[in-house]
Coordinates of C-alpha atoms in Angstrom, one line a residue:
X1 CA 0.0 0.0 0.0
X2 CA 1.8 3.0 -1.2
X3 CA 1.5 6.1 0.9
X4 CA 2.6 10.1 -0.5
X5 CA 5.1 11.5 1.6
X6 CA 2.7 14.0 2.9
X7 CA 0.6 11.5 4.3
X8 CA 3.1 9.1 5.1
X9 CA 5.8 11.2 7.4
X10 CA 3.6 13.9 8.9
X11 CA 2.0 12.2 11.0
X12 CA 2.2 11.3 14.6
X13 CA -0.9 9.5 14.4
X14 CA -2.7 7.7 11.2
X15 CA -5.5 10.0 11.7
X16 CA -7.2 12.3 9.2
X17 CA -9.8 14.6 11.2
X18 CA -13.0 14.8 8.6
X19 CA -13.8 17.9 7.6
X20 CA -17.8 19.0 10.0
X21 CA -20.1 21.4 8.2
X22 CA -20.1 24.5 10.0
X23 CA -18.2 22.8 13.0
X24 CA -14.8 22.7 11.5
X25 CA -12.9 26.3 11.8
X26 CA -9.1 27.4 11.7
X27 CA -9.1 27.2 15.6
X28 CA -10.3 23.3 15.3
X29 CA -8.1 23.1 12.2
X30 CA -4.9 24.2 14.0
X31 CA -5.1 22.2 17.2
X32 CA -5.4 19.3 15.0
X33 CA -2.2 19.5 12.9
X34 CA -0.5 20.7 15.9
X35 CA -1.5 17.8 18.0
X36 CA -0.5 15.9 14.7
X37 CA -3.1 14.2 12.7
X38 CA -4.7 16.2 9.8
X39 CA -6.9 18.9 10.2
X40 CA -9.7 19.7 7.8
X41 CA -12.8 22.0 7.2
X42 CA -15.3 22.2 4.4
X43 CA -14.2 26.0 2.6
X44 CA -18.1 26.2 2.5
X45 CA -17.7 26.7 6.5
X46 CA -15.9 29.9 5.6
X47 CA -18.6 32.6 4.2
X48 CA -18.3 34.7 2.1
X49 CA -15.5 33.2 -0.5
X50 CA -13.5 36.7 0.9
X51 CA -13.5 35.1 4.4
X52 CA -12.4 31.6 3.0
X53 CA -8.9 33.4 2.0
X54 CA -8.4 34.8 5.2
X55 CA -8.8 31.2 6.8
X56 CA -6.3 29.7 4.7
X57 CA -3.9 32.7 4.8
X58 CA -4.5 32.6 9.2
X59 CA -4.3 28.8 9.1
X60 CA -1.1 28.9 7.2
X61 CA 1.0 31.6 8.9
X62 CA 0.0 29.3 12.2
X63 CA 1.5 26.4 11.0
X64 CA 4.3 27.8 9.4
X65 CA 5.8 29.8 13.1
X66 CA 4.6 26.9 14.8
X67 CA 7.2 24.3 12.4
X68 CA 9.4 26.6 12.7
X69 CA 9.5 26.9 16.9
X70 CA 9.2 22.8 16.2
X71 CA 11.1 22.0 13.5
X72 CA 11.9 17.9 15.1
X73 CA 8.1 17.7 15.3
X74 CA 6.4 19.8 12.8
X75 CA 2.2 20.2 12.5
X76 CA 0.5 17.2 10.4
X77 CA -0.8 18.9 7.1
X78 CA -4.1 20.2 6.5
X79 CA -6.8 19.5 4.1
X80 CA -9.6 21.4 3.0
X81 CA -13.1 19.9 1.4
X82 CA -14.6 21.0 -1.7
X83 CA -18.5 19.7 -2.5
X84 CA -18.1 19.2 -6.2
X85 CA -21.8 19.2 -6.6
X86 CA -23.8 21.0 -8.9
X87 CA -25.1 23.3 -6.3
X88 CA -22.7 24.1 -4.9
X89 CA -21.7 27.9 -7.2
X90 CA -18.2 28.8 -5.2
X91 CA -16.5 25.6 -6.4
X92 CA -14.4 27.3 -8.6
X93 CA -13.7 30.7 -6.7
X94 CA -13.1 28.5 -4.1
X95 CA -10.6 26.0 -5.9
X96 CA -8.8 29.0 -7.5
X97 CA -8.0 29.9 -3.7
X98 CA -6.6 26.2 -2.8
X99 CA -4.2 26.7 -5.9
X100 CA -3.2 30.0 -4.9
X101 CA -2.2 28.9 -1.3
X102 CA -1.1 25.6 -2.5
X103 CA -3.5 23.5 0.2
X104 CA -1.3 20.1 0.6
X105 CA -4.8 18.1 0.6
X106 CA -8.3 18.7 -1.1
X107 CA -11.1 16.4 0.2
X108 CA -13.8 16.2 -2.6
X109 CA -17.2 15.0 -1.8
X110 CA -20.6 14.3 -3.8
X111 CA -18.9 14.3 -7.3
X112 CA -15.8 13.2 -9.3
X113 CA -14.5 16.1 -11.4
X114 CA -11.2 15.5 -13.3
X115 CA -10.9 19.4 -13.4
X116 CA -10.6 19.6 -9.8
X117 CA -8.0 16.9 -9.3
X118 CA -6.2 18.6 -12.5
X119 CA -5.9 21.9 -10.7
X120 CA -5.0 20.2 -7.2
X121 CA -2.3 18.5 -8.8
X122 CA -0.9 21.0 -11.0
X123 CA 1.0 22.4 -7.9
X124 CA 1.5 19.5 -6.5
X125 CA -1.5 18.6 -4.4
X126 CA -3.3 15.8 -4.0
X127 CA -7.1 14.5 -4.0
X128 CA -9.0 12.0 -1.4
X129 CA -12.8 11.6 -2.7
X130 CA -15.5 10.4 -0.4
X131 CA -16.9 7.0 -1.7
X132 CA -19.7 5.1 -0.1
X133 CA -19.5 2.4 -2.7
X134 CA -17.0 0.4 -5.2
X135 CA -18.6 1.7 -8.4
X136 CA -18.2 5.6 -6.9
X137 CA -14.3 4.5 -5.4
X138 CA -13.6 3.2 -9.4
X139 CA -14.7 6.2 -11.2
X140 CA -13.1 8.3 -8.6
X141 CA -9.8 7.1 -9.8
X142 CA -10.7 6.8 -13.0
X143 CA -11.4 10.2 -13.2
X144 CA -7.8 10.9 -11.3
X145 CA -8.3 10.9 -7.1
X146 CA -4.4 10.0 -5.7
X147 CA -6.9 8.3 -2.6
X148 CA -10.2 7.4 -1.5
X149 CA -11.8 7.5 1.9
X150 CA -14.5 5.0 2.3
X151 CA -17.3 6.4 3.7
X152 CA -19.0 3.0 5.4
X153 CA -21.7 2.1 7.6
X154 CA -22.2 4.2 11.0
X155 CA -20.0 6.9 9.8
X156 CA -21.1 10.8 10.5
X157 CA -22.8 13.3 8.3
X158 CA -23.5 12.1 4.8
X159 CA -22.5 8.0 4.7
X160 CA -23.1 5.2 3.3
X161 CA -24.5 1.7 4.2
X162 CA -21.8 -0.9 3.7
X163 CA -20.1 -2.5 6.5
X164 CA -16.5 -1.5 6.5
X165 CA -15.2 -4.7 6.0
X166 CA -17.0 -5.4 3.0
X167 CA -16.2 -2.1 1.4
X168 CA -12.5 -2.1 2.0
X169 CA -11.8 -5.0 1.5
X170 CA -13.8 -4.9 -2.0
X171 CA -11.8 -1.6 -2.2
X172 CA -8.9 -3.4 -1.8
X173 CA -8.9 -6.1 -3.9
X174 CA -8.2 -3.7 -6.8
X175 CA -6.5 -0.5 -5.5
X176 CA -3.6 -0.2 -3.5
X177 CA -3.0 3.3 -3.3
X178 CA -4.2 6.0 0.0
X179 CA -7.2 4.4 1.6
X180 CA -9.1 5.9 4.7
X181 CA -11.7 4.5 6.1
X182 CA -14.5 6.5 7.8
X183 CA -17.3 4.9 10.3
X184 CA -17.9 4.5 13.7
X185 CA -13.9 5.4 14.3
X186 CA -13.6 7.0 18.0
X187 CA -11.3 5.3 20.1
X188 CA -7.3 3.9 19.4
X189 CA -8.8 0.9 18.9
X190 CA -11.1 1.5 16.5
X191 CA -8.2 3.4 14.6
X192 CA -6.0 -0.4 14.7
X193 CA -8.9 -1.9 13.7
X194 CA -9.2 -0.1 10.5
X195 CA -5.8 -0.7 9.9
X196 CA -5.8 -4.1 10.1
X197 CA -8.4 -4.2 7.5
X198 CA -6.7 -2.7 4.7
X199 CA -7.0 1.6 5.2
X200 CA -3.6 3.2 5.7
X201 CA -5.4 5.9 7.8
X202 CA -8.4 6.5 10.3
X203 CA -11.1 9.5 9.3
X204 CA -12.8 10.7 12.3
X205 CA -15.2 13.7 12.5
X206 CA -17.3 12.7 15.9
X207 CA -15.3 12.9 17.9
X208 CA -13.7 16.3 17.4
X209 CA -17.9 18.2 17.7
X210 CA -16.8 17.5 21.2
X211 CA -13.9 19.5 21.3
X212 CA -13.1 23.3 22.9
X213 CA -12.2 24.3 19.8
X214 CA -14.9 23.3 17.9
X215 CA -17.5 26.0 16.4
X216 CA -20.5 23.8 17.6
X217 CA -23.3 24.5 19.6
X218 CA -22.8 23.6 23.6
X219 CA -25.3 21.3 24.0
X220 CA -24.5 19.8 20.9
X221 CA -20.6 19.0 21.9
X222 CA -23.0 17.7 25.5
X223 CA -25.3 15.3 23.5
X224 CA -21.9 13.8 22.0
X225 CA -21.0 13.0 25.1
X226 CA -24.3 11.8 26.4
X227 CA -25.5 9.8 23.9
X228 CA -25.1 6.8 21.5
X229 CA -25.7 4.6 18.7
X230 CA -29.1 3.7 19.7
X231 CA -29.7 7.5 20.0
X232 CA -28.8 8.2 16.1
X233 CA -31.2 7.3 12.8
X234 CA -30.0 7.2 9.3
X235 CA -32.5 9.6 7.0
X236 CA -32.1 11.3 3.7
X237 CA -34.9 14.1 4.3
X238 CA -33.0 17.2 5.6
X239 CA -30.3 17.1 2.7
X240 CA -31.6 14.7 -0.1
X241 CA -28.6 12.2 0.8
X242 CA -28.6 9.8 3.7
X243 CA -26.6 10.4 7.0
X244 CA -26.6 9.5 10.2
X245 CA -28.5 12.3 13.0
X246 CA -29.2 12.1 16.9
X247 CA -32.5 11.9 17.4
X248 CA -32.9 14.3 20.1
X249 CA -32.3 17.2 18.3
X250 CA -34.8 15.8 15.7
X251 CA -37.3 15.5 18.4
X252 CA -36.3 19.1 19.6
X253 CA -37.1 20.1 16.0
X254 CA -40.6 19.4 16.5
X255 CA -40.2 16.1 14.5
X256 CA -40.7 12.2 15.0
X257 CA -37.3 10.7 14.2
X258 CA -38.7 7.2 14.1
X259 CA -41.4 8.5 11.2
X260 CA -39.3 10.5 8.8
X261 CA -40.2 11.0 5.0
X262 CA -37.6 10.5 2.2
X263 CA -35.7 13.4 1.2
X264 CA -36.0 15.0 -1.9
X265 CA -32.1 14.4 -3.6
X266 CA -33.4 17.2 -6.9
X267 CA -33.5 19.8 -4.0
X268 CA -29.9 19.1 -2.3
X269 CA -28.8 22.4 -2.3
X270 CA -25.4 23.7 -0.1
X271 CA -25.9 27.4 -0.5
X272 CA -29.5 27.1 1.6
X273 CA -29.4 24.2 2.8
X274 CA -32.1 21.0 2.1
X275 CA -35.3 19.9 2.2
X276 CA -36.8 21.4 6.0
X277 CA -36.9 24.8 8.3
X278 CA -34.5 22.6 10.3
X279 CA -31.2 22.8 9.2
X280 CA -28.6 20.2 8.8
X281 CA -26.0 20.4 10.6
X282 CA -26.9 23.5 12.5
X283 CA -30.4 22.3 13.7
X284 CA -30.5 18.8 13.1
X285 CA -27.1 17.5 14.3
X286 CA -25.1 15.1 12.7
X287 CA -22.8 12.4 14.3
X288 CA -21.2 8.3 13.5
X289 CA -22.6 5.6 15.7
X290 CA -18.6 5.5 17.8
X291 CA -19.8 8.5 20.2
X292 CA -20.3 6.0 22.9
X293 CA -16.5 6.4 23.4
X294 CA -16.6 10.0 23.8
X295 CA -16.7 10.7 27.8
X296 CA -16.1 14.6 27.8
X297 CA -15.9 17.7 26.2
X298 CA -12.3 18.1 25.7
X299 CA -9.5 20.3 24.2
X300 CA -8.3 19.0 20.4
X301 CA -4.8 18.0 22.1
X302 CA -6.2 15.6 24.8
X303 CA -8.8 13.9 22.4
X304 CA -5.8 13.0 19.8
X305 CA -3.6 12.4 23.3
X306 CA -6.2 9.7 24.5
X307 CA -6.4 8.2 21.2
X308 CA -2.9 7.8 20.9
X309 CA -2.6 6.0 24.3
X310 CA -5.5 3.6 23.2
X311 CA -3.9 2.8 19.5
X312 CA -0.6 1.8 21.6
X313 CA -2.2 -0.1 24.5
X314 CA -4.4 -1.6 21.7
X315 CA -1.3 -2.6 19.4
X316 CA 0.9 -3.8 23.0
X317 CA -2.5 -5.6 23.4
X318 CA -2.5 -7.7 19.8
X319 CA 1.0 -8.1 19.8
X320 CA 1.0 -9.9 23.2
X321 CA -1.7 -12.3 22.2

């Protein structure tokens, strides 16, 4: 399994944080790559497309004094996710500003466009794409993605509904380049685990909503920690694609979460936002099924610090067997 340098020797951890609608911000961003796994955030999170420069220009400068005050044990890279869909009309402003600042690692979701892995790569960037099955992960390589994150079963925000083992490991049978594999993926553990099945890296998004640094809602970094898979339920109706959502803040929305219609997928839309009053992710909140092994509302550095102690016990663990 061939790894790029980038992905292969900054890391302290084989972690890529996913990248949380409205959540993810250059505070979030920063405390990842500093605590060493990569740090992401949708440049839709940044409004208007004038605001999206200053984040990467903040989030750069960062990272830059902090490698050079660290230079034995430099910040991970960062990524940033582009929605390649149709609605989505800043794609190209936006990509124009990942080229400018040379971003290491563009995330692309709901699409494969060969433009945008053309433009990533003409300074020497390179493309993951979101795939929640092995017809999307062939045409996203086809169509020129360095790596694929497998989007599986129980994973957060928009995913899919293959177990992970069957999806990397049909994944795998043909394509041995950078494989990530997102679902259910909260504890050291988990992170082996994914390992061992063929991914070169862990994706986690859940577990970073309950984070200091996280631009989420209180109670909604609180119901992280409360809650847990029984508490989630897997509907397309507030964005036209299926994803995973806690049902208390469905309820709190004035709606059944055990009755939900079928979203509309003609009316996806990422400039307003879906197919309901209630907005997804800012009303209706989002999450994987792995938030059972969140305890706390922590900082960025002592979630990727626990995480780190669990992959090594669980690795001393297998190794002893």
């Amino acid at each position: 399994m061939a790894l790029p340098p980038i992905l292969r020797d900054g890391l302290r951890l084989p972690v890529v944080g996913a990248p949380l609608f409205i959540i993810s911000n250059p505070d979030l961003v920063i405390a990842q790559c500093k605590a060493g796994v990569v740090g992401s955030f949708p440049s839709l999170n940044a409004r208007p497309v004038e605001e999206f420069e200053r984040w990467l220009q903040h989030i750069k400068a960062e990272l830059d004094a902090y490698n050079a005050e660290n230079p034995d044990q430099p910040a991970a890279p960062f990524a940033v996710n582009q929605i390649v869909h149709r609605s989505n009309n800043r794609l190209y402003e936006d990509l124009e500003l990942c080229v400018k600042y040379k971003v290491p690692i563009v995330i692309t979701s709901l699409g494969a466009r060969e433009d945008v892995n053309e433009a990533v790569h003409s300074y020497g960037g390179i493309v993951l794409h979101d795939v929640i099955n092995n017809r999307f992960a062939h045409k996203a390589i086809e169509k020129g993605a360095d790596g694929l994150i497998a989007v599986a079963a129980g994973a957060g925000g928009h995913a899919g509904s293959t177990s992970p083992f069957a999806l990397i490991q049909e994944i795998r049978a043909w394509f041995d380049g950078p494989l990530l594999l997102s679902g259910s993926i909260a504890s050291g553990d988990a992170i082996l685990a994914a390992r061992a099945m063929g991914a070169d890296l862990a994706y986690i998004g859940s577990a970073f909503i309950a984070t200091r640094e996280a631009n989420a809602d209180t109670a909604y970094k609180q119901a992280i920690v409360d809650y847990d898979s029984s508490d989630i339920v897997y509907s397309s109706l507030f964005t036209g694609v299926s994803g995973n959502y806690l049902k208390p803040s469905i309820r709190n929305a004035g709606m059944d979460p055990d009755n939900l219609p079928e979203g509309d997928p003609s009316k996806m839309d990422f400039g307003s936002g879906g197919n309901t009053d209630a907005k997804a992710w800012k009303d209706i909140w989002g999450c994987g099924q792995g938030i059972g092994a969140v305890k706390a509302v922590d900082s960025t550095s002592d979630v990727v610090g626990r995480l780190s102690r669990e992959y090594a016990a669980a690795m001393q663990r297998i190794q002893a067997a």
